[in-house]
């Protein structure tokens, strides 16, 4: 497990990180969410030792993170760092060798990753011949080729089409299932919601929320219900104790105490068929807007 403790960093008069603390747990995908300049990349670079914070430390499996630990990390930066003239597979093998793998093992791992990522037919193409989305997939393969103990990805879904997103999701889920901690940042909140087990939200260098993603959604969804009826649900607006949040003909999302929600259900059944009724979970985008 990675344990990030009280990181603070300034650039001149600007406080980039302000007492940043959270953990990245084994076998889980942790989504790191924040706007441009929020502090995501600086946090990741602090974990990697590229940036030296003024305060705080990072611990790995209970001890201070060492250079030897970092050598076993897999990292994909937001900026592409591939060599454009090299062939895709040659490049992946090269990165595997930099991490101490023998050529044959690096080649075997690289071919397997390219197949998983749907890029095996481009293995012998030069990087500069690939689309930006395919370059992104190749860069993900270089981060994984040495079978790292920890994986950190900065905007891994940037520039990917829906098919490529699915292939990357599968690879990351498989890697986390092996027991490794995975930290990834993304602006694509719908993808983060689908993929992450845990969630960290940062804004202006400060952690605004962190924890289990499902528990966080449940916490922000208290009292929310959704109902679908055969006729118009506009009558809900006149029920005491009910706050209608979304409404579209026969569908409505509303906030109410559980007892009041049951009265709504009974009233709806008296009016006709009810095709849907139950708790409503808010989307990650809603939580993000509420906490930043």
Coordinates of N, CA, C and O in Angstrom, one line a residue, residues 8-17 39 41-43 45-46 50-54:
X8 N 3.3 18.9 1.2 CA 3.2 20.3 0.9 C 4.3 20.8 0.0 O 5.4 20.4 0.1
X9 N 3.9 21.6 -1.0 CA 4.9 22.0 -2.0 C 4.5 23.4 -2.5 O 3.3 23.7 -2.8
X10 N 5.5 24.3 -2.6 CA 5.2 25.7 -3.1 C 6.1 25.9 -4.3 O 7.3 25.4 -4.4
X11 N 5.6 26.6 -5.3 CA 6.4 27.2 -6.4 C 6.4 28.7 -6.3 O 5.3 29.3 -6.6
X12 N 7.4 29.3 -5.7 CA 7.3 30.7 -5.5 C 6.3 31.0 -4.4 O 6.2 30.5 -3.3
X13 N 5.3 31.9 -4.8 CA 4.3 32.3 -3.8 C 3.1 31.3 -4.0 O 2.1 31.5 -3.2
X14 N 3.1 30.4 -4.9 CA 1.9 29.6 -5.1 C 2.0 28.3 -4.3 O 3.0 27.5 -4.4
X15 N 1.0 28.0 -3.5 CA 0.9 26.7 -2.8 C 0.3 25.7 -3.7 O -0.9 25.6 -3.9
X16 N 1.2 24.8 -4.2 CA 0.7 23.8 -5.2 C 0.1 22.6 -4.5 O -0.9 22.0 -4.9
X17 N 0.7 22.1 -3.4 CA 0.2 21.1 -2.5 C 0.1 21.6 -1.1 O 1.0 22.2 -0.6
X39 N -3.2 19.9 -8.7 CA -2.1 19.3 -8.0 C -1.9 17.8 -8.2 O -1.1 17.2 -7.6
X41 N -0.6 16.1 -10.9 CA 0.7 15.7 -11.5 C 1.8 16.0 -10.5 O 2.7 15.1 -10.3
X42 N 1.7 17.1 -9.7 CA 2.8 17.4 -8.7 C 2.8 16.3 -7.6 O 3.8 15.9 -7.1
X43 N 1.6 15.8 -7.2 CA 1.5 14.7 -6.2 C 2.2 13.5 -6.8 O 3.0 12.8 -6.1
X45 N 4.4 13.2 -9.1 CA 5.9 13.4 -9.2 C 6.5 13.4 -7.9 O 7.7 13.0 -7.7
X46 N 5.8 13.8 -6.8 CA 6.4 13.8 -5.5 C 6.5 12.3 -5.0 O 7.5 12.0 -4.4
X50 N 10.5 12.8 -8.3 CA 10.9 13.8 -9.3 C 10.8 15.2 -8.7 O 11.6 16.1 -9.0
X51 N 9.8 15.4 -7.8 CA 9.6 16.7 -7.1 C 9.8 16.4 -5.7 O 9.4 15.4 -5.1
X52 N 10.5 17.3 -5.0 CA 10.8 17.2 -3.6 C 9.9 18.1 -2.8 O 10.1 19.3 -2.8
X53 N 8.9 17.6 -2.1 CA 8.0 18.5 -1.3 C 8.7 19.1 -0.1 O 9.7 18.5 0.4
X54 N 8.3 20.2 0.4 CA 8.9 20.8 1.6 C 8.5 20.1 2.9 O 9.3 20.0 3.8

